[in-house]
Coordinates of C-alpha atoms and ligand atoms in Angstrom, one line a residue:
M1 CA -19.2 44.9 22.3
E2 CA -20.1 47.4 19.5
A3 CA -21.3 50.8 20.5
S4 CA -25.1 51.1 20.3
R5 CA -26.4 52.5 17.1
G6 CA -29.2 55.1 17.4
P7 CA -32.0 56.8 15.7
T8 CA -29.8 58.9 13.4
E9 CA -28.3 55.8 11.9
Y10 CA -31.8 54.0 11.8
R11 CA -33.0 56.9 9.7
A12 CA -30.0 57.2 7.5
R13 CA -30.2 53.4 6.6
G14 CA -33.9 53.7 5.9
W15 CA -34.8 51.4 8.7
W16 CA -37.0 54.2 10.2
R17 CA -38.9 56.2 7.6
D18 CA -40.2 59.7 7.8
E19 CA -43.8 58.3 7.9
R20 CA -46.5 58.4 10.4
L21 CA -48.0 55.1 11.5
D22 CA -51.6 56.1 10.5
D23 CA -50.4 57.1 7.0
L24 CA -48.6 53.8 6.6
V25 CA -51.8 51.8 7.7
L26 CA -54.3 53.9 5.7
R27 CA -52.3 54.5 2.6
H28 CA -54.4 52.2 0.5
A29 CA -57.4 54.5 0.8
S30 CA -55.9 56.5 -2.1
E31 CA -54.0 53.6 -3.8
S32 CA -57.0 51.2 -3.9
P33 CA -59.9 52.9 -2.3
G34 CA -62.6 50.3 -3.2
R35 CA -60.7 47.2 -1.8
P36 CA -62.1 45.7 1.4
A37 CA -60.4 46.7 4.6
V38 CA -62.8 45.3 7.2
L39 CA -65.0 42.2 6.6
G40 CA -67.8 41.1 8.7
P41 CA -71.2 42.6 9.7
Q42 CA -69.9 46.1 9.4
P43 CA -67.7 45.9 6.3
L44 CA -65.6 49.0 5.2
T45 CA -63.4 49.6 2.2
H46 CA -59.9 51.2 2.7
A47 CA -61.4 54.6 1.6
R48 CA -64.4 54.3 4.1
L49 CA -62.1 53.2 6.9
A50 CA -59.8 56.2 6.3
A51 CA -62.8 58.5 6.1
A52 CA -64.2 57.2 9.4
V53 CA -60.8 57.6 11.0
D54 CA -60.6 61.3 9.8
A55 CA -64.2 62.0 11.1
V56 CA -63.6 60.5 14.5
A57 CA -60.2 62.3 14.8
A58 CA -62.1 65.6 14.2
R59 CA -64.9 64.7 16.7
L60 CA -62.4 63.9 19.4
Q61 CA -60.9 67.4 19.0
E62 CA -64.4 68.8 19.4
L63 CA -64.7 66.8 22.6
G64 CA -61.6 68.4 23.9
V65 CA -59.4 65.3 23.5
R66 CA -56.3 66.9 22.0
A67 CA -52.7 66.1 21.3
P68 CA -50.5 65.2 23.0
S69 CA -52.8 63.8 25.7
P70 CA -52.9 59.9 25.5
V71 CA -56.2 58.0 25.8
L72 CA -56.7 54.7 27.5
V73 CA -58.4 52.2 25.1
Q74 CA -59.8 49.2 27.0
L75 CA -62.1 47.7 24.4
P76 CA -62.6 44.2 23.0
N77 CA -62.2 43.7 19.3
S78 CA -64.8 45.6 17.2
V79 CA -64.8 47.9 14.1
G80 CA -65.3 50.8 16.6
M81 CA -62.2 49.9 18.6
L82 CA -60.2 49.8 15.4
V83 CA -61.5 53.1 14.1
L84 CA -61.0 54.8 17.5
T85 CA -57.5 53.5 17.8
L86 CA -56.5 54.7 14.4
A87 CA -58.2 58.1 14.9
L88 CA -56.3 58.6 18.1
I89 CA -53.1 57.8 16.5
R90 CA -54.0 60.3 13.6
A91 CA -55.0 62.9 16.2
G92 CA -51.7 62.7 18.1
C93 CA -53.4 61.3 21.2
P94 CA -51.5 58.0 21.6
P95 CA -53.9 55.2 22.5
I96 CA -52.8 53.2 25.6
L97 CA -54.0 49.7 24.5
A98 CA -55.2 47.9 27.6
H99 CA -56.6 44.4 27.7
P100 CA -60.3 44.5 28.7
S101 CA -59.4 42.0 31.6
L102 CA -57.1 44.5 33.3
R103 CA -58.6 46.0 36.5
S104 CA -57.8 48.9 38.8
H105 CA -54.8 47.3 40.3
E106 CA -53.1 47.2 36.9
L107 CA -54.6 50.4 35.5
D108 CA -54.2 52.9 38.4
P109 CA -50.4 53.1 38.0
V110 CA -50.8 53.5 34.2
V111 CA -53.2 56.4 34.6
A112 CA -51.0 57.9 37.3
D113 CA -48.0 57.6 34.9
L114 CA -49.3 58.8 31.6
A115 CA -52.3 61.0 32.7
P116 CA -54.7 60.1 29.9
A117 CA -57.4 62.7 29.2
A118 CA -60.0 60.1 28.2
M119 CA -60.8 56.4 28.6
A120 CA -62.8 54.1 26.3
V121 CA -64.5 51.1 27.9
P122 CA -67.3 48.6 27.1
A123 CA -70.8 49.1 28.6
A124 CA -71.4 47.4 32.0
G125 CA -71.8 43.7 31.3
E126 CA -72.9 40.7 33.4
V127 CA -69.4 39.8 34.3
F128 CA -67.9 43.2 35.0
D129 CA -68.9 46.9 35.2
H130 CA -66.1 48.7 33.3
P131 CA -67.8 52.2 33.5
A132 CA -67.9 51.8 37.3
M133 CA -64.2 50.9 37.4
A134 CA -63.5 53.9 35.0
R135 CA -65.4 56.2 37.3
G136 CA -63.3 55.0 40.2
L137 CA -60.2 55.8 38.2
Q138 CA -61.6 59.3 37.5
E139 CA -62.1 60.0 41.1
R140 CA -58.5 59.1 41.9
H141 CA -57.1 60.8 38.7
P142 CA -59.2 63.9 38.0
G143 CA -57.3 64.6 34.7
L144 CA -59.1 61.6 33.3
R145 CA -62.0 63.8 32.2
T146 CA -63.9 62.0 29.4
L147 CA -65.4 58.6 29.5
L148 CA -66.2 57.0 26.1
V149 CA -68.6 54.0 26.5
D150 CA -69.2 51.4 23.8
G151 CA -72.8 50.4 24.3
A152 CA -76.3 51.7 24.5
A153 CA -76.7 52.3 28.2
C154 CA -74.6 55.5 28.7
A155 CA -74.9 57.8 31.7
A156 CA -75.4 61.5 31.1
D157 CA -71.8 62.4 31.6
E158 CA -70.5 59.7 29.4
V159 CA -69.9 59.8 25.6
A160 CA -71.4 57.0 23.5
L161 CA -68.8 55.6 21.3
G162 CA -71.5 54.6 18.8
G163 CA -72.5 58.3 18.4
L164 CA -69.0 59.3 17.9
L165 CA -68.5 56.7 15.2
A166 CA -71.8 57.5 13.4
S167 CA -70.6 61.1 12.6
S168 CA -69.2 60.2 9.2
A169 CA -69.3 63.8 7.9
A170 CA -66.0 64.7 6.4
P171 CA -64.1 67.1 8.6
E172 CA -63.2 70.5 7.3
R173 CA -59.6 70.1 8.2
R174 CA -57.7 66.8 8.7
V175 CA -56.3 66.4 12.0
H176 CA -52.7 65.5 11.7
A177 CA -50.9 66.4 14.8
A178 CA -47.8 64.3 15.5
D179 CA -44.3 64.0 14.1
P180 CA -43.0 60.5 13.1
S181 CA -40.5 60.6 16.0
E182 CA -43.3 61.0 18.5
T183 CA -45.2 58.3 20.3
A184 CA -47.9 56.7 18.2
L185 CA -49.3 54.3 20.8
Y186 CA -48.5 52.7 24.0
F187 CA -48.5 48.9 24.6
L188 CA -48.6 47.7 28.2
S189 CA -45.7 45.3 28.9
S190 CA -47.0 41.9 29.9
G191 CA -44.7 42.3 32.9
T192 CA -41.8 40.7 34.5
T193 CA -42.5 42.3 37.9
G194 CA -45.4 44.2 39.3
P195 CA -48.2 45.8 37.3
P196 CA -47.7 46.4 33.5
K197 CA -45.4 49.1 32.4
P198 CA -46.2 51.6 29.5
I199 CA -44.1 50.9 26.3
P200 CA -44.0 54.0 24.2
R201 CA -43.8 53.1 20.4
S202 CA -42.9 55.9 18.0
H203 CA -44.5 56.2 14.6
E204 CA -41.2 55.4 12.9
A205 CA -40.1 52.5 15.1
L206 CA -43.5 50.8 15.1
G207 CA -43.9 51.5 11.4
S208 CA -40.7 49.6 10.6
V209 CA -41.8 46.7 12.9
V210 CA -45.1 46.6 11.1
R211 CA -43.5 46.7 7.6
N212 CA -40.9 44.0 8.4
A213 CA -43.3 41.7 10.1
A214 CA -45.9 42.0 7.2
A215 CA -43.1 41.2 4.7
V216 CA -42.0 38.0 6.3
S217 CA -45.6 37.0 6.8
G218 CA -46.3 37.2 3.1
L219 CA -49.1 39.7 3.5
G220 CA -50.4 41.4 0.5
P221 CA -53.6 43.1 -1.0
D222 CA -55.3 39.6 -1.3
S223 CA -54.7 38.7 2.4
V224 CA -57.5 38.4 4.9
Y225 CA -56.1 38.6 8.5
L226 CA -58.3 37.2 11.4
A227 CA -57.6 39.0 14.7
A228 CA -58.5 36.0 16.8
L229 CA -56.8 37.4 20.0
P230 CA -57.4 40.9 21.4
V231 CA -56.1 43.7 19.2
T232 CA -54.9 45.5 22.4
H233 CA -52.0 42.9 22.3
S234 CA -49.0 43.8 20.3
F235 CA -49.1 40.4 18.5
T236 CA -52.6 40.9 17.1
C237 CA -52.1 44.7 16.7
A238 CA -48.8 45.2 14.9
H239 CA -46.7 42.0 14.8
P240 CA -47.8 42.2 11.9
G241 CA -51.5 41.9 13.1
V242 CA -54.3 44.2 11.9
L243 CA -51.9 47.1 11.2
G244 CA -49.7 44.9 9.0
A245 CA -52.6 43.5 7.1
L246 CA -54.1 47.0 6.4
A247 CA -50.7 48.5 5.5
S248 CA -50.3 45.7 3.0
G249 CA -53.6 46.6 1.3
G250 CA -55.3 43.5 2.8
A251 CA -58.5 43.1 4.9
V252 CA -59.1 42.2 8.5
V253 CA -61.7 40.3 10.3
L254 CA -62.2 41.1 14.0
A255 CA -63.2 38.2 16.2
E256 CA -65.2 39.1 19.4
S257 CA -64.0 36.0 21.2
A258 CA -61.4 33.4 20.9
D259 CA -64.0 30.7 21.0
I260 CA -62.6 28.2 18.6
E261 CA -65.8 27.2 16.9
H262 CA -66.5 30.8 16.2
L263 CA -62.9 31.3 14.9
V264 CA -63.2 28.3 12.6
E265 CA -66.6 29.7 11.2
L266 CA -64.9 33.1 10.6
V267 CA -62.0 31.4 8.7
E268 CA -64.3 29.7 6.3
E269 CA -66.8 32.6 5.8
A270 CA -64.3 35.3 5.2
G271 CA -61.7 33.3 3.4
V272 CA -59.0 34.0 6.0
T273 CA -55.4 33.7 4.8
H274 CA -53.6 34.6 8.0
T275 CA -54.2 34.4 11.8
A276 CA -52.3 34.5 15.0
L277 CA -52.8 32.2 18.0
V278 CA -51.2 31.3 21.3
P279 CA -50.3 27.5 21.7
P280 CA -53.3 26.5 23.8
L281 CA -55.6 27.5 21.0
V282 CA -53.5 25.7 18.4
A283 CA -54.4 22.4 20.1
Q284 CA -58.1 23.4 19.9
L285 CA -57.8 24.4 16.3
L286 CA -56.3 21.1 15.4
A287 CA -59.4 19.4 17.0
H288 CA -61.9 21.7 15.2
A289 CA -60.6 22.9 11.8
P290 CA -61.7 20.8 8.8
P291 CA -58.9 18.4 7.8
A292 CA -57.0 19.2 4.7
G293 CA -53.8 17.9 3.0
P294 CA -50.5 19.7 3.2
G295 CA -49.6 22.6 0.9
G296 CA -52.5 24.9 1.8
A297 CA -52.2 28.6 1.6
R298 CA -53.3 29.6 5.1
V299 CA -50.7 30.9 7.4
L300 CA -51.0 30.2 11.1
Q301 CA -48.6 32.4 13.2
V302 CA -48.1 31.0 16.8
G303 CA -46.3 32.9 19.6
G304 CA -46.7 34.3 23.1
A305 CA -45.6 31.0 24.6
R306 CA -43.5 28.0 23.5
L307 CA -45.2 25.7 21.0
D308 CA -44.0 22.1 21.3
A309 CA -42.5 20.6 18.1
E310 CA -45.0 17.7 17.9
T311 CA -48.0 20.1 17.8
A312 CA -46.1 22.2 15.3
R313 CA -45.7 19.3 12.9
R314 CA -49.4 18.4 13.2
V315 CA -50.4 21.8 11.8
P316 CA -49.5 21.4 8.1
A317 CA -50.0 17.6 8.4
E318 CA -53.5 17.6 9.7
I319 CA -55.1 20.8 8.7
G320 CA -52.9 21.9 5.8
W321 CA -52.0 25.3 7.3
R322 CA -48.5 26.8 6.9
L323 CA -47.0 27.3 10.4
Q324 CA -44.9 30.3 11.3
Q325 CA -43.5 30.4 14.7
V326 CA -43.2 33.8 16.3
Y327 CA -41.1 34.8 19.2
G328 CA -41.4 38.4 20.2
M329 CA -42.3 41.0 22.7
S330 CA -44.2 44.2 23.0
E331 CA -40.9 46.0 23.8
G332 CA -39.9 45.3 20.1
L333 CA -37.9 42.4 19.0
L334 CA -39.6 40.0 16.6
S335 CA -38.3 36.7 15.4
F336 CA -40.2 34.6 12.9
T337 CA -39.6 31.3 11.1
R338 CA -39.7 32.0 7.4
L339 CA -42.5 30.5 5.2
D340 CA -39.9 28.8 3.1
D341 CA -37.8 27.4 6.0
P342 CA -37.3 23.6 6.1
Q343 CA -39.9 21.8 8.2
E344 CA -37.5 21.0 11.1
V345 CA -36.7 24.7 11.5
V346 CA -40.4 25.6 11.5
A347 CA -41.3 22.9 13.9
G348 CA -38.3 23.2 16.3
T349 CA -37.3 26.8 16.4
Q350 CA -38.7 30.4 16.9
G351 CA -36.9 31.7 13.9
R352 CA -34.7 34.7 13.3
P353 CA -35.1 38.5 13.8
V354 CA -37.1 40.1 11.1
A355 CA -35.6 43.6 11.1
P356 CA -32.3 44.5 9.6
G357 CA -30.3 46.0 12.4
D358 CA -31.8 44.1 15.3
E359 CA -29.0 42.7 17.4
I360 CA -29.3 39.8 19.6
L361 CA -26.9 38.6 22.3
V362 CA -27.0 35.5 24.5
V363 CA -25.6 36.3 27.9
G364 CA -24.4 34.0 30.6
E365 CA -24.7 34.4 34.4
D366 CA -21.5 36.3 34.4
G367 CA -22.9 38.9 32.1
R368 CA -20.7 37.8 29.2
P369 CA -21.8 36.3 25.9
V370 CA -21.9 32.5 25.9
D371 CA -20.4 30.3 23.3
P372 CA -22.5 29.7 20.1
G373 CA -25.2 27.2 20.8
E374 CA -25.0 27.6 24.5
Q375 CA -28.0 28.6 26.7
G376 CA -28.2 32.1 28.1
E377 CA -30.4 35.1 28.6
L378 CA -31.4 36.9 25.4
W379 CA -30.5 40.6 25.3
T380 CA -31.5 42.7 22.3
R381 CA -31.3 46.2 20.9
G382 CA -31.8 47.8 17.6
P383 CA -34.4 49.7 15.5
S384 CA -37.3 47.5 16.7
T385 CA -36.8 47.7 20.5
V386 CA -37.5 50.5 22.9
T387 CA -34.7 51.8 25.1
A388 CA -36.9 52.7 28.1
Y389 CA -40.4 52.3 29.5
A390 CA -42.5 55.4 30.0
G391 CA -43.6 56.9 33.4
R392 CA -42.1 55.8 36.7
A393 CA -40.8 52.6 35.2
A394 CA -38.4 54.8 33.0
A395 CA -36.3 55.2 36.0
E396 CA -36.0 51.5 36.6
A397 CA -32.8 50.7 34.7
G398 CA -33.0 47.0 35.6
R399 CA -34.4 45.6 32.4
F400 CA -32.2 47.7 30.1
G401 CA -28.5 47.0 30.1
P402 CA -25.6 49.5 30.1
E403 CA -25.1 49.2 26.4
G404 CA -28.8 49.9 25.6
H405 CA -29.9 46.3 25.5
Y406 CA -33.3 45.2 26.6
R407 CA -32.9 42.2 28.8
T408 CA -35.7 39.9 27.9
G409 CA -35.6 37.5 30.9
D410 CA -35.9 34.7 28.4
L411 CA -33.4 31.8 28.2
V412 CA -32.5 30.8 24.6
R413 CA -30.0 29.0 22.5
V414 CA -29.1 30.3 19.1
G415 CA -28.0 27.7 16.5
E416 CA -25.4 28.1 13.8
D417 CA -28.2 29.0 11.3
G418 CA -29.1 31.9 13.5
N419 CA -32.5 30.5 14.7
I420 CA -33.5 31.1 18.2
V421 CA -34.9 28.3 20.4
V422 CA -36.6 29.5 23.6
T423 CA -35.5 27.1 26.4
G424 CA -36.9 28.7 29.5
R425 CA -36.9 31.9 31.5
L426 CA -35.2 33.7 34.3
K427 CA -38.0 36.1 35.1
D428 CA -40.4 35.0 37.8
V429 CA -43.5 34.9 35.6
V430 CA -46.1 32.3 34.9
N431 CA -47.0 32.2 31.2
R432 CA -50.6 31.2 31.4
A433 CA -51.9 30.6 27.8
G434 CA -49.7 33.4 26.5
E435 CA -50.8 35.8 29.3
K436 CA -47.9 36.7 31.6
V437 CA -48.5 36.6 35.3
P438 CA -45.7 38.2 37.4
A439 CA -45.4 36.1 40.6
D440 CA -44.6 39.1 42.7
D441 CA -47.6 41.0 41.6
V442 CA -50.0 38.3 42.8
E443 CA -48.0 37.6 45.9
A444 CA -48.2 41.3 46.9
V445 CA -52.0 41.4 46.7
A446 CA -52.6 37.9 48.1
A447 CA -50.4 38.7 51.2
R448 CA -53.1 41.4 52.2
H449 CA -55.6 38.7 52.8
P450 CA -56.0 38.3 56.6
G451 CA -55.8 34.5 56.3
V452 CA -52.5 34.6 54.6
R453 CA -49.3 34.7 56.5
E454 CA -46.9 34.0 53.7
V455 CA -47.4 33.3 50.0
A456 CA -45.3 32.2 47.0
V457 CA -46.6 31.9 43.4
V458 CA -45.2 29.5 40.8
G459 CA -46.4 27.9 37.6
F460 CA -47.5 24.2 37.2
P461 CA -48.1 22.2 34.0
H462 CA -51.7 22.9 33.0
P463 CA -53.6 20.8 30.5
L464 CA -55.4 23.7 28.9
Y465 CA -53.2 26.8 29.4
G466 CA -49.8 25.2 29.3
E467 CA -48.9 26.7 32.6
G468 CA -51.3 27.4 35.5
V469 CA -50.8 29.6 38.6
S470 CA -50.2 27.8 41.8
A471 CA -50.2 29.7 45.1
F472 CA -48.4 28.1 48.0
V473 CA -49.7 29.7 51.2
V474 CA -48.8 29.5 54.9
P475 CA -52.2 30.3 56.5
E476 CA -52.5 32.7 59.4
E477 CA -53.2 30.5 62.5
A478 CA -55.7 32.8 64.0
G479 CA -57.5 33.2 60.7
E480 CA -61.2 33.5 61.1
E481 CA -62.2 31.1 58.3
R482 CA -60.4 28.4 56.5
L483 CA -58.6 29.8 53.4
T484 CA -59.9 28.1 50.2
L485 CA -59.1 28.8 46.6
R486 CA -62.5 30.3 46.1
R487 CA -62.1 32.7 49.0
L488 CA -58.6 33.8 47.9
R489 CA -59.8 34.4 44.4
R490 CA -62.8 36.4 45.5
F491 CA -60.5 38.5 47.6
L492 CA -58.1 39.1 44.7
G493 CA -61.0 40.3 42.6
E494 CA -62.2 42.7 45.3
E495 CA -58.6 44.0 45.5
G496 CA -58.8 44.9 41.8
L497 CA -56.5 42.2 40.4
A498 CA -57.1 40.9 36.8
A499 CA -58.8 37.5 36.8
Y500 CA -56.3 35.8 34.5
K501 CA -53.8 36.3 37.3
F502 CA -55.9 34.4 39.9
P503 CA -54.4 31.2 41.1
D504 CA -55.8 28.1 39.6
R505 CA -54.6 26.1 42.5
L506 CA -54.1 26.7 46.3
V507 CA -51.7 24.6 48.3
L508 CA -51.7 25.2 52.1
V509 CA -48.3 24.5 53.7
E510 CA -46.7 24.9 57.2
A511 CA -43.7 26.6 55.9
L512 CA -42.2 27.8 52.5
P513 CA -38.9 26.2 51.6
R514 CA -36.0 28.7 51.8
I515 CA -32.5 29.0 50.5
G516 CA -29.4 31.1 51.5
I517 CA -30.4 34.0 53.7
G518 CA -34.1 33.1 53.6
K519 CA -35.1 33.7 50.0
V520 CA -38.1 31.5 49.0
D521 CA -36.8 28.5 47.1
K522 CA -39.0 28.9 43.9
A523 CA -37.2 26.0 42.2
A524 CA -38.3 23.6 44.9
L525 CA -41.8 25.0 44.8
R526 CA -42.0 24.5 41.0
R527 CA -40.8 20.9 41.4
A528 CA -43.5 20.5 44.1
A529 CA -46.1 22.1 41.9
E530 CA -45.5 19.6 39.1
Q531 CA -46.6 16.8 41.5
E532 CA -50.2 16.0 42.2
A533 CA -49.7 16.5 46.0
P534 CA -47.4 19.0 47.7
R535 CA -44.2 17.8 49.3
F536 CA -44.0 20.3 52.1
P537 CA -45.4 19.9 55.6
A538 CA -49.0 21.0 55.5
P539 CA -51.3 21.9 58.3
S540 CA -53.2 18.8 59.3
G541 CA -56.1 17.8 57.0
E542 CA -55.3 20.5 54.5
A543 CA -52.4 19.0 52.5
R544 CA -54.1 18.9 49.1
P545 CA -53.9 21.2 46.2
S546 CA -57.5 22.3 47.1
D547 CA -60.1 23.0 44.5
S548 CA -57.4 22.4 41.9
T549 CA -57.6 24.0 38.5
A550 CA -60.6 26.3 38.7
S551 CA -60.6 28.0 35.3
E552 CA -61.2 31.6 34.6
G553 CA -61.1 33.2 31.2
A554 CA -60.0 31.7 27.9
A555 CA -56.6 31.6 26.4
A556 CA -55.2 35.2 26.2
G557 CA -58.6 36.4 25.1
T558 CA -60.7 37.6 28.0
Ligands
LIG601 P1 -45.5 40.0 25.2 O1 -44.8 41.3 25.4 O2 -46.7 40.0 25.9 O3 -45.7 39.7 23.8 O4 -44.7 38.9 25.9 C1 -43.3 38.7 25.5 C2 -42.8 37.5 26.1 O5 -43.6 36.3 25.8 C3 -41.4 37.1 25.7 O6 -40.4 37.7 26.4 C4 -41.4 35.6 26.1 O7 -41.2 35.4 27.5 C5 -42.8 35.1 25.7 N1 -42.9 34.6 24.4 C6 -43.3 35.2 23.3 N2 -43.3 34.4 22.2 C7 -42.8 33.3 22.6 C8 -42.5 32.0 22.0 N3 -42.7 31.7 20.7 N4 -42.0 30.9 22.8 C9 -41.7 31.2 24.1 N5 -42.0 32.3 24.7 C10 -42.5 33.3 24.1

């Protein structure tokens, strides 16, 4: 195996450039200031966007939010979220991009690890009170001093994000604090085990990912990118996402929800040329988008979970969009089918790495590379991919191999043409509509329920989400009330677990199947979960997958 290359070589070869991410994304403010950058109810040109970013970066300093403190950004898509994120990058206060659906169970360890000085959240809503959760985090982590709230109703000790954004006066001095080798932002890993781990992305590494992804997507000054999924996710943010569209001189449209009728309206109204969806939303798009013949100009990027070949073929045939399959991860590696690939490659593979220098290795159970075309775990290293997590997880060497490879936990085959086909996964994760649910994380919280003696979580085929979360539970005999799916979900919510991880199905059993020295036989459980009724002995009268498929949240977007 070749020795690992490193940053010195990445810079020498021009893969990493001496450029800050905010400068890359906002460079069209001087090159083509009047071109639209944001479309929708609050439109902005590239020049106005850059001015707003400079103004907010200066205001943040006045508020005492200073480099190199990170700031937790837990906001849904909006112009304010985009401006704040870019301002934080510019100010050298790396935003930690956190999906609005995450709760204290997921965020507590992140705040403990990265010690952000501030947190931005939506105002209290009908479904959830983010400011109340943020105040809880502040109590447990006193370094989290400033609370930025997006909405009218702000308590006295909170800063209204709207007020911050309204200060458009040009600052006396541009805040420009970081070096390109420093962290520009943090994504949160979607997880293989436990709560999410912070992924530090430097200006130069993420800049190269954004440039490469934008180039293979065909983004340019006339492109209009619709952020249909949350911008807090790397796919919508930087793969190539809104950052790639802006860096190419194009415009972005920020969807507030992934409701398909809303998305189709935005596509028509704004003349969208590019968008990115997870597979469950593709099926919905096919049902709602106006039919058109093949040869259309719109590009539909699909990733986050495996798209089946039949649905893939229907995209150009039924709605006339060009399909681009994307396999990638917040840790870095990005693989795309190319826009000029033959139809069978686009429909049947997840493409090839987009960055020169990105190495992929397919490894068998013995830790050695498999023969070409054989299935194995994908390992990767190179200029796109991080070599460690931040915080406590940095010490967990498990996901990073001895030669500097990131072990994806994904099973793949790589054909002679170099195209990757994702065939399965080794990691114990349920991929629910593109959102990854680490089984051990749900099991650990569910096991605290007094009515649960033992619990094991596996995926099952779900008609809407691709995979649903199935909890097999051995109930506590002396439990005070019968365990139901509803009660279990309520309990998980009270324990601060994000709702997209809640089981869609509960199966009560007498015992969990075991192998070897007593490890739960997850393969047997997965086979059982595929069936309508469980196969294991169940307590009398309770042998059904009770309340099956309660749904919570939309595909990857809540
Ligand atoms: P995230 O970091 O949230 O983007 O998740 C990365 C993981 O999502 C990968 O390691 C895969 O397990 C899964 N994934 C992403 N894209 C695909 C795809 N096109 N097909 C199958 N799995 C995918």
